[in-house]
Amino acid sequence: TQLLEQSPQFLSIQEGENLTVYCNSSSVFSSLQWYRQEPGEGPVLLVTVVTGGEVKKLKRLTFQFGDARKDSSLHITAAQTGDTGLYLCAGSGASGGSYIPTFGRGTSLIVHP
Amino acid sequence: SQTIHQWPATLVQPVGSPLSLECTVEGTSNPNLYWYRQAAGRGLQLLFYSVGIGQISSEVPQNLSASRPQDRQFILSSKKLLLSDSGFYLCAWSVIRVGSPLHFGNGTRLTVT
């Protein structure tokens, strides 16, 4: 079973649209991270959230950590073609356990011009 | 600043041949080191991690092995490759702390023929 479930798996939108992707779990995490990965490259960290209810903004990207620290969302406003990529969430410290992050399967986003 | 180098970028090997992928980190001491495998643009599967020289933890039983001969060097090996070993292999480092982000190399695309 997957500890972190990401949805949707695939998303294809037009430039200028808004979108939200989700990362859900039945486990409580001490922290949760979002990464973006482009084809043929390693994932790059976007943000780390550690406090339940926390909201962080990175330009057009808004990240939210659920109050119970079991889920998170990433909202992109006015998507651009440069936002295309695989978005991965990763949680660590589940139920007081390992610091090693566990990854979801990712949301593959394509933004068309 | 810290950098991570992973090579080769691509590799095509016949079934039954040996494998050696190398990863080195610069600009930090005593990092945690990780090997992940990623199938077809999806989530990351943790293969091995190391908290110090000669200390290797295996997450998934398989015909791969890992070694850490120096503080900032991590090697992924196999004596005999299987077709199922094909994939995108990523090396990463982090500090030992819950919530510490992973810093990834650019990966090795391995095709076993």
XYZ file of N, CA and C in Angstrom:
678
model
N 0.842 -1.191 0.000
C 0.000 0.000 0.000
C 0.882 1.247 0.000
N 0.378 2.306 -0.669
C 1.136 3.535 -0.778
C 0.843 4.386 0.439
N 1.884 4.866 1.127
C 1.693 5.660 2.311
C 1.135 7.033 1.962
N 1.582 7.579 0.842
C 1.138 8.878 0.371
C 0.446 8.709 -0.985
N -0.792 9.174 -1.056
C -1.553 9.091 -2.300
C -1.630 10.471 -2.928
N -1.206 10.558 -4.181
C -1.286 11.832 -4.874
C -2.359 11.778 -5.949
N -3.072 12.899 -6.103
C -4.109 12.981 -7.127
C -4.175 14.393 -7.683
N -4.543 14.533 -8.963
C -4.681 13.428 -9.906
C -3.314 12.882 -10.323
N -3.294 11.746 -11.007
C -2.027 11.213 -11.488
C -1.520 12.021 -12.667
N -2.464 12.435 -13.532
C -2.103 13.196 -14.725
C -3.006 14.415 -14.829
N -2.450 15.503 -15.324
C -3.206 16.732 -15.488
C -2.679 17.457 -16.720
N -3.599 17.760 -17.643
C -3.223 18.456 -18.873
C -4.100 19.687 -18.988
N -3.489 20.874 -18.966
C -4.277 22.109 -18.949
C -3.685 23.122 -19.921
N -4.429 24.214 -20.131
C -3.960 25.297 -20.968
C -3.271 26.353 -20.117
N -2.335 27.030 -20.719
C -1.664 28.138 -20.053
C -2.696 29.132 -19.540
N -2.482 29.624 -18.312
C -3.394 30.599 -17.737
C -4.423 29.999 -16.793
N -4.632 28.686 -16.866
C -5.595 28.035 -15.968
C -4.992 27.861 -14.577
N -5.904 27.672 -13.608
C -5.494 27.355 -12.243
C -5.634 25.851 -12.015
N -4.863 25.320 -11.077
C -4.975 23.900 -10.772
C -4.585 23.643 -9.327
N -5.074 22.509 -8.819
C -4.700 22.066 -7.477
C -4.385 20.579 -7.527
N -3.309 20.200 -6.911
C -2.962 18.789 -6.763
C -2.901 18.450 -5.290
N -3.184 17.185 -4.999
C -3.365 16.772 -3.610
C -2.418 15.642 -3.222
N -2.128 15.619 -1.935
C -1.265 14.590 -1.357
C -1.908 14.169 -0.042
N -2.367 12.931 0.031
C -3.149 12.485 1.184
C -2.561 11.235 1.822
N -2.742 11.126 3.124
C -2.224 9.969 3.846
C -3.075 9.703 5.076
N -3.028 8.494 5.567
C -3.669 8.168 6.835
C -2.684 8.334 7.992
N -1.434 8.641 7.677
C -0.405 8.815 8.696
C -0.173 10.296 8.974
N 0.254 10.588 10.189
C 0.617 11.945 10.569
C 2.107 12.126 10.317
N 2.475 13.188 9.636
C 3.874 13.454 9.327
C 4.406 14.629 10.129
N 5.674 14.547 10.479
C 6.334 15.677 11.132
C 6.595 16.795 10.132
N 6.848 16.425 8.908
C 7.063 17.430 7.868
C 6.697 16.831 6.522
N 6.412 17.707 5.589
C 6.052 17.265 4.249
C 6.710 18.204 3.248
N 7.219 17.610 2.193
C 7.918 18.402 1.180
C 7.278 18.201 -0.183
N 7.387 19.230 -1.010
C 6.979 19.145 -2.412
C 8.209 19.359 -3.280
N 8.329 18.503 -4.298
C 9.409 18.586 -5.265
C 8.807 18.682 -6.667
N 9.580 19.305 -7.580
C 9.224 19.252 -8.993
C 10.374 18.599 -9.751
N 10.014 17.726 -10.670
C 11.017 17.013 -11.444
C 10.747 17.200 -12.928
N 11.776 17.579 -13.657
C 11.665 17.687 -15.111
C 12.282 16.440 -15.730
N 11.854 16.088 -16.942
C 12.327 14.841 -17.571
C 13.846 14.764 -17.626
N 14.388 13.622 -17.221
C 15.824 13.406 -17.295
C 16.630 14.088 -16.218
N 15.941 14.651 -15.208
C 16.652 15.330 -14.130
C 16.178 14.814 -12.784
N 16.913 15.165 -11.732
C 16.484 14.792 -10.398
C 15.444 15.770 -9.875
N 14.624 15.352 -8.897
C 13.649 16.256 -8.293
C 14.337 17.429 -7.599
N 13.659 18.571 -7.613
C 14.173 19.768 -6.954
C 13.155 20.214 -5.920
N 13.629 20.495 -4.712
C 12.741 20.891 -3.626
C 12.054 22.220 -3.930
N 10.726 22.258 -3.716
C 9.969 23.503 -3.826
C 9.740 24.105 -2.441
N 9.271 23.265 -1.500
C 8.913 23.790 -0.183
C 8.891 22.671 0.841
N 9.097 23.036 2.110
C 8.892 22.133 3.246
C 7.859 22.768 4.166
N 6.857 21.995 4.573
C 5.884 22.474 5.549
C 5.952 21.584 6.785
N 5.859 22.204 7.955
C 6.036 21.446 9.197
C 4.919 21.665 10.209
N 4.139 22.721 10.069
C 3.112 23.056 11.062
C 1.724 22.805 10.488
N 0.867 22.115 11.256
C -0.496 21.874 10.808
C -1.198 23.182 10.489
N -1.854 23.242 9.320
C -2.544 24.453 8.908
C -1.665 25.471 8.201
N -0.386 25.157 8.110
C 0.568 26.100 7.507
C 0.274 26.325 6.030
N 0.418 27.583 5.600
C 0.293 27.940 4.192
C 1.561 28.672 3.778
N 2.158 28.206 2.687
C 3.355 28.882 2.170
C 3.126 29.236 0.714
N 3.607 30.424 0.351
C 3.468 30.868 -1.040
C 4.830 31.047 -1.665
N 4.938 30.568 -2.899
C 6.160 30.695 -3.679
C 5.724 31.214 -5.036
N 5.706 32.540 -5.181
C 5.225 33.201 -6.401
C 3.799 32.734 -6.701
N 3.586 32.013 -7.794
C 2.227 31.586 -8.160
C 1.820 30.256 -7.522
N 2.708 29.696 -6.699
C 2.430 28.400 -6.067
C 2.055 28.617 -4.613
N 0.967 27.972 -4.169
C 0.529 28.040 -2.787
C 0.461 26.622 -2.232
N 1.137 26.402 -1.136
C 1.206 25.088 -0.502
C 0.480 25.154 0.829
N -0.285 24.117 1.112
C -0.996 24.059 2.386
C -0.775 22.708 3.036
N -0.531 22.723 4.342
C -0.388 21.506 5.138
C -1.652 21.373 5.959
N -2.288 20.224 5.924
C -3.532 20.041 6.648
C -3.369 20.201 8.150
N -4.465 20.576 8.806
C -4.432 20.796 10.252
C -3.918 19.575 11.010
N -4.295 18.389 10.536
C -3.909 17.152 11.194
C -2.559 16.628 10.717
N -1.932 17.357 9.821
C -0.626 16.985 9.247
C -0.665 15.616 8.571
N -1.817 15.323 7.930
C -1.931 14.083 7.176
C -2.018 14.335 5.678
N -2.246 15.572 5.272
C -2.443 15.829 3.862
C -1.922 17.219 3.507
N -1.777 17.420 2.215
C -1.257 18.697 1.728
C -1.797 18.944 0.335
N -1.780 20.204 -0.062
C -2.204 20.557 -1.415
C -1.246 21.583 -1.987
N -1.190 21.573 -3.302
C -0.391 22.544 -4.050
C -1.312 23.186 -5.074
N -1.447 24.503 -4.995
C -2.298 25.234 -5.931
C -1.409 26.120 -6.788
N -1.608 26.038 -8.101
C -0.864 26.897 -9.030
C -1.851 27.840 -9.702
N -1.555 29.108 -9.628
C -2.389 30.140 -10.242
C -1.798 30.528 -11.595
N -2.677 30.649 -12.586
C -2.247 31.099 -13.921
C -1.040 30.307 -14.405
N -1.256 29.016 -14.600
C -0.163 28.109 -14.965
C 0.556 28.575 -16.228
N 1.862 28.309 -16.239
C 2.705 28.641 -17.388
C 3.327 27.352 -17.921
N 3.790 27.392 -19.163
C 4.385 26.178 -19.755
C 5.583 25.706 -18.949
N 6.269 26.629 -18.295
C 7.413 26.269 -17.466
C 7.046 25.505 -16.213
N 5.749 25.437 -15.888
C 5.307 24.655 -14.726
C 5.197 23.166 -15.052
N 5.308 22.825 -16.320
C 5.232 21.419 -16.727
C 6.275 20.587 -15.990
N 5.842 19.440 -15.488
C 6.763 18.554 -14.787
C 6.013 17.576 -13.910
N 6.781 16.779 -13.182
C 6.224 15.814 -12.236
C 6.328 16.408 -10.842
N 5.192 16.514 -10.157
C 5.158 17.079 -8.818
C 5.045 15.939 -7.805
N 6.012 15.886 -6.923
C 6.099 14.806 -5.941
C 5.971 15.364 -4.540
N 5.162 14.700 -3.719
C 5.161 15.044 -2.302
C 5.909 13.955 -1.538
N 6.499 14.334 -0.430
C 7.277 13.390 0.382
C 7.085 13.747 1.851
N 6.740 12.758 2.644
C 6.536 12.985 4.068
C 7.595 12.263 4.887
N 7.959 12.849 6.006
C 8.911 12.186 6.894
C 8.435 12.296 8.343
N 8.973 11.415 9.179
C 8.599 11.403 10.582
C 7.200 10.889 10.813
N 6.730 9.979 9.940
C 5.370 9.465 10.087
C 5.207 8.756 11.416
N 4.166 9.187 12.169
C 3.851 8.573 13.452
C 5.080 8.460 14.334
N 5.885 9.489 14.334
C 7.078 9.523 15.166
C 8.212 8.655 14.683
N 8.108 8.191 13.448
C 9.115 7.261 12.940
C 10.233 7.919 12.178
N 10.637 7.270 11.088
C 11.860 7.600 10.375
C 11.869 9.006 9.804
N 13.094 9.579 9.771
C 13.280 10.892 9.160
C 13.410 10.763 7.647
N 13.536 9.514 7.162
C 13.718 9.331 5.729
C 12.401 9.570 5.017
N 12.377 10.479 4.025
C 11.113 10.806 3.361
C 10.548 9.632 2.575
N 9.223 9.514 2.610
C 8.494 8.568 1.770
C 7.776 9.359 0.701
N 7.944 8.921 -0.559
C 7.409 9.677 -1.677
C 6.073 9.130 -2.149
N 5.207 10.032 -2.613
C 4.032 9.636 -3.360
C 4.423 9.329 -4.795
N 3.457 8.882 -5.613
C 3.769 8.509 -7.005
C 3.791 9.711 -7.942
N 3.363 10.855 -7.457
C 3.500 12.052 -8.261
C 2.285 12.409 -9.102
N 2.209 13.679 -9.447
C 1.229 14.188 -10.403
C 1.993 14.741 -11.595
N 1.714 14.186 -12.762
C 2.381 14.637 -13.982
C 1.555 15.756 -14.602
N 2.123 16.957 -14.651
C 1.419 18.142 -15.155
C 1.988 18.564 -16.503
N 1.090 18.768 -17.460
C 1.472 19.334 -18.755
C 0.670 20.609 -18.960
N 1.395 21.705 -19.196
C 0.741 22.980 -19.470
C 0.975 23.325 -20.934
N -0.124 23.407 -21.680
C -0.042 23.682 -23.117
C -0.086 25.176 -23.392
N 0.689 25.637 -24.371
C 0.690 27.079 -24.699
C -0.604 27.496 -25.390
N 29.192 25.981 -1.452
C 27.881 25.369 -1.633
C 28.054 23.877 -1.923
N 26.989 23.140 -1.628
C 27.061 21.694 -1.806
C 26.659 21.301 -3.225
N 27.333 20.317 -3.752
C 26.979 19.784 -5.073
C 27.011 18.267 -5.013
N 26.241 17.662 -5.882
C 26.200 16.208 -5.965
C 26.408 15.797 -7.416
N 27.293 14.849 -7.626
C 27.626 14.389 -8.963
C 27.273 12.919 -9.086
N 26.639 12.598 -10.172
C 26.217 11.222 -10.391
C 26.563 10.861 -11.826
N 27.155 9.686 -12.009
C 27.499 9.273 -13.371
C 27.516 7.755 -13.496
N 27.325 7.245 -14.755
C 27.105 8.016 -15.969
C 25.659 8.505 -16.063
N 25.374 9.354 -17.024
C 24.021 9.867 -17.212
C 23.127 8.807 -17.857
N 23.662 8.058 -18.775
C 22.912 6.971 -19.414
C 23.812 5.751 -19.532
N 23.174 4.595 -19.517
C 23.930 3.344 -19.575
C 23.057 2.265 -20.174
N 23.610 1.539 -21.154
C 22.918 0.393 -21.737
C 23.790 -0.827 -21.481
N 23.219 -1.805 -20.784
C 23.990 -2.980 -20.388
C 23.211 -4.250 -20.749
N 23.906 -5.314 -21.140
C 23.205 -6.582 -21.412
C 22.856 -7.297 -20.118
N 21.814 -8.111 -20.194
C 21.432 -8.957 -19.064
C 22.637 -9.795 -18.636
N 22.828 -9.891 -17.324
C 23.911 -10.703 -16.795
C 25.230 -9.968 -16.613
N 25.302 -8.746 -17.083
C 26.543 -7.978 -16.939
C 26.559 -7.272 -15.581
N 27.755 -6.864 -15.114
C 27.827 -6.157 -13.829
C 27.461 -4.687 -13.985
N 27.234 -4.051 -12.825
C 26.848 -2.640 -12.813
C 27.618 -1.914 -11.725
N 28.018 -0.694 -12.024
C 28.585 0.175 -10.999
C 28.205 1.607 -11.316
N 27.380 2.194 -10.443
C 26.997 3.599 -10.557
C 27.625 4.341 -9.387
N 28.165 5.509 -9.667
C 28.871 6.239 -8.627
C 28.249 7.605 -8.370
N 28.320 8.007 -7.114
C 27.752 9.278 -6.682
C 28.718 9.906 -5.688
N 29.032 11.174 -5.874
C 29.879 11.872 -4.910
C 29.247 13.212 -4.553
N 29.470 13.605 -3.318
C 28.928 14.856 -2.800
C 30.097 15.749 -2.405
N 29.974 17.036 -2.684
C 30.997 18.002 -2.297
C 30.376 19.099 -1.448
N 31.175 19.643 -0.542
C 30.729 20.807 0.213
C 29.985 20.511 1.488
N 29.945 19.244 1.908
C 29.306 18.900 3.167
C 29.988 17.682 3.755
N 29.903 17.532 5.060
C 30.530 16.393 5.727
C 29.481 15.510 6.374
N 29.763 14.207 6.397
C 28.892 13.231 7.034
C 27.433 13.333 6.595
N 27.203 13.409 5.293
C 25.809 13.473 4.841
C 25.149 12.102 4.933
N 23.833 12.078 5.006
C 23.077 10.864 4.700
C 23.072 10.730 3.188
N 23.254 9.500 2.704
C 23.258 9.263 1.261
C 22.196 8.230 0.909
N 21.611 8.391 -0.253
C 20.475 7.559 -0.649
C 20.599 7.142 -2.114
N 20.101 5.949 -2.408
C 19.859 5.522 -3.788
C 18.368 5.247 -3.944
N 17.764 5.892 -4.949
C 16.364 5.666 -5.296
C 16.286 5.133 -6.725
N 15.208 4.412 -7.006
C 14.902 4.030 -8.383
C 13.515 4.572 -8.729
N 13.400 5.058 -9.942
C 12.133 5.631 -10.399
C 11.743 4.948 -11.695
N 10.523 4.439 -11.746
C 10.025 3.756 -12.930
C 9.163 4.714 -13.733
N 9.497 4.891 -15.008
C 8.656 5.563 -16.000
C 8.002 6.840 -15.488
N 8.806 7.785 -14.949
C 8.282 9.079 -14.549
C 7.328 9.031 -13.372
N 7.442 8.031 -12.529
C 6.538 7.912 -11.389
C 7.301 8.121 -10.093
N 6.735 7.649 -8.995
C 7.319 7.902 -7.681
C 8.654 7.231 -7.476
N 9.313 7.634 -6.391
C 10.641 7.142 -6.086
C 10.592 5.993 -5.087
N 11.309 4.934 -5.409
C 11.428 3.788 -4.517
C 12.806 3.818 -3.867
N 12.838 3.891 -2.541
C 14.115 3.896 -1.828
C 14.749 2.515 -1.896
N 16.003 2.461 -2.362
C 16.740 1.196 -2.447
C 17.684 1.024 -1.265
N 18.529 2.016 -1.033
C 19.524 1.956 0.039
C 19.695 3.337 0.639
N 20.081 3.368 1.922
C 20.528 4.613 2.500
C 21.684 4.332 3.438
N 22.462 5.385 3.675
C 23.670 5.236 4.487
C 23.832 6.453 5.383
N 24.103 6.194 6.663
C 24.314 7.293 7.609
C 25.792 7.502 7.896
N 26.657 6.654 7.343
C 28.086 6.822 7.566
C 28.891 5.816 6.758
N 30.196 5.978 6.776
C 31.083 5.095 6.022
C 30.841 3.650 6.421
N 30.639 2.806 5.423
C 30.456 1.385 5.666
C 29.112 0.994 6.241
N 28.227 1.962 6.475
C 26.903 1.679 7.051
C 25.850 1.778 5.957
N 25.278 0.628 5.601
C 24.310 0.567 4.515
C 23.046 -0.110 5.013
N 21.915 0.510 4.741
C 20.619 -0.103 5.040
C 19.893 -0.345 3.729
N 19.359 -1.561 3.597
C 18.664 -1.938 2.382
C 17.167 -1.939 2.636
N 16.436 -1.297 1.736
C 14.991 -1.210 1.908
C 14.245 -2.265 1.101
N 14.844 -2.702 0.013
C 14.143 -3.619 -0.886
C 15.079 -4.767 -1.241
N 14.687 -6.011 -0.962
C 15.549 -7.147 -1.340
C 15.631 -7.283 -2.855
N 16.824 -7.424 -3.386
C 17.009 -7.471 -4.830
C 18.446 -7.890 -5.122
N 18.816 -7.880 -6.392
C 20.180 -8.270 -6.739
C 21.103 -7.072 -6.822
N 20.715 -5.943 -6.207
C 21.580 -4.781 -6.161
C 22.227 -4.679 -4.788
N 23.368 -4.006 -4.731
C 24.040 -3.745 -3.458
C 24.595 -2.334 -3.486
N 24.914 -1.813 -2.320
C 25.470 -0.464 -2.228
C 26.663 -0.489 -1.289
N 27.572 0.452 -1.519
C 28.740 0.581 -0.649
C 29.072 2.045 -0.472
N 29.667 2.346 0.663
C 30.088 3.722 0.956
C 31.529 3.652 1.434
N 32.472 3.645 0.506
C 33.880 3.510 0.872
C 34.488 4.774 1.472
N 33.899 5.921 1.159
C 34.354 7.198 1.710
C 33.143 7.997 2.165
N 33.402 9.026 2.982
C 32.305 9.784 3.581
C 31.335 10.337 2.540
N 31.860 10.780 1.395
C 31.005 11.454 0.417
C 30.914 10.696 -0.901
N 31.081 9.385 -0.827
C 31.004 8.557 -2.021
C 30.047 7.403 -1.785
N 29.137 7.211 -2.717
C 28.121 6.169 -2.589
C 28.050 5.429 -3.914
N 28.145 4.102 -3.867
C 28.212 3.315 -5.088
C 27.092 2.288 -5.105
N 26.428 2.171 -6.237
C 25.386 1.161 -6.437
C 25.912 0.116 -7.404
N 25.806 -1.161 -7.026
C 26.418 -2.221 -7.822
C 25.464 -3.386 -8.023
N 25.808 -4.161 -9.038
C 25.162 -5.448 -9.241
C 26.178 -6.383 -9.890
N 26.125 -7.657 -9.522
C 27.024 -8.619 -10.146
C 26.452 -9.093 -11.482
N 25.112 -9.226 -11.532
C 24.460 -9.704 -12.760
C 23.133 -8.968 -12.927
N 23.043 -8.122 -13.917
C 21.830 -7.342 -14.135
C 20.692 -8.192 -14.684
N 19.464 -7.824 -14.268
C 18.243 -8.423 -14.794
C 17.516 -7.378 -15.640
N 16.644 -7.846 -16.521
C 15.846 -6.910 -17.324
C 15.072 -5.948 -16.417
N 14.594 -6.462 -15.291
C 13.773 -5.660 -14.381
C 14.573 -4.585 -13.654
N 15.905 -4.587 -13.818
C 16.725 -3.543 -13.196
C 16.720 -2.245 -14.004
N 16.147 -2.275 -15.189
C 16.058 -1.050 -15.990
C 15.278 0.011 -15.240
N 15.716 1.258 -15.375
C 15.010 2.344 -14.697
C 15.882 3.570 -14.582
N 15.381 4.532 -13.838
C 16.087 5.792 -13.620
C 16.572 5.780 -12.177
N 17.876 5.821 -11.984
C 18.472 5.710 -10.658
C 18.940 7.087 -10.195
N 18.518 7.428 -9.000
C 18.817 8.743 -8.446
C 19.571 8.614 -7.138
N 20.642 9.375 -7.024
C 21.392 9.483 -5.779
C 20.984 10.792 -5.108
N 20.962 10.805 -3.787
C 20.586 12.015 -3.064
C 21.343 12.080 -1.746
N 21.444 13.288 -1.196
C 22.022 13.460 0.130
C 21.126 14.365 0.965
N 21.277 14.233 2.286
C 20.583 15.119 3.206
C 21.370 15.151 4.514
N 20.992 16.064 5.385
C 21.512 16.028 6.749
C 20.558 15.169 7.576
N 21.012 14.726 8.739
C 20.198 13.827 9.560
C 19.274 14.657 10.440
N 18.082 14.948 9.922
C 17.108 15.701 10.698
C 15.757 15.530 10.022
N 14.714 15.300 10.810
C 13.372 15.186 10.233
C 13.034 16.487 9.519
N 12.564 16.350 8.292
C 12.205 17.525 7.517
C 13.327 18.063 6.671
N 14.522 17.496 6.838
C 15.643 17.956 6.012
C 15.398 17.543 4.568
N 15.521 18.453 3.623
C 15.230 18.105 2.231
C 16.294 17.199 1.638
N 15.891 16.476 0.610
C 16.819 15.672 -0.166
C 17.341 16.505 -1.334
N 18.628 16.348 -1.596
C 19.259 17.028 -2.732
C 19.689 15.939 -3.710
N 19.108 15.970 -4.881
C 19.288 14.882 -5.839
C 20.334 15.196 -6.898
N 20.990 14.137 -7.366
C 21.784 14.217 -8.573
C 20.865 14.197 -9.787
N 21.450 14.237 -10.967
C 20.654 14.277 -12.184
C 20.273 12.898 -12.709
N 20.661 11.858 -11.993
C 20.173 10.528 -12.323
C 20.963 9.803 -13.394
N 20.780 8.483 -13.403
C 21.347 7.618 -14.438
C 20.212 6.819 -15.052
N 20.063 6.926 -16.360
C 19.066 6.123 -17.069
C 19.701 4.807 -17.473
N 19.281 3.720 -16.811
C 19.840 2.390 -17.086
C 18.855 1.584 -17.914
N 19.326 1.076 -19.034
C 18.543 0.177 -19.865
C 19.261 -1.153 -19.937
N 18.589 -2.198 -19.481
C 19.159 -3.550 -19.536
C 18.525 -4.264 -20.728
N 19.361 -4.752 -21.635
C 18.845 -5.341 -22.884
C 19.049 -6.851 -22.931
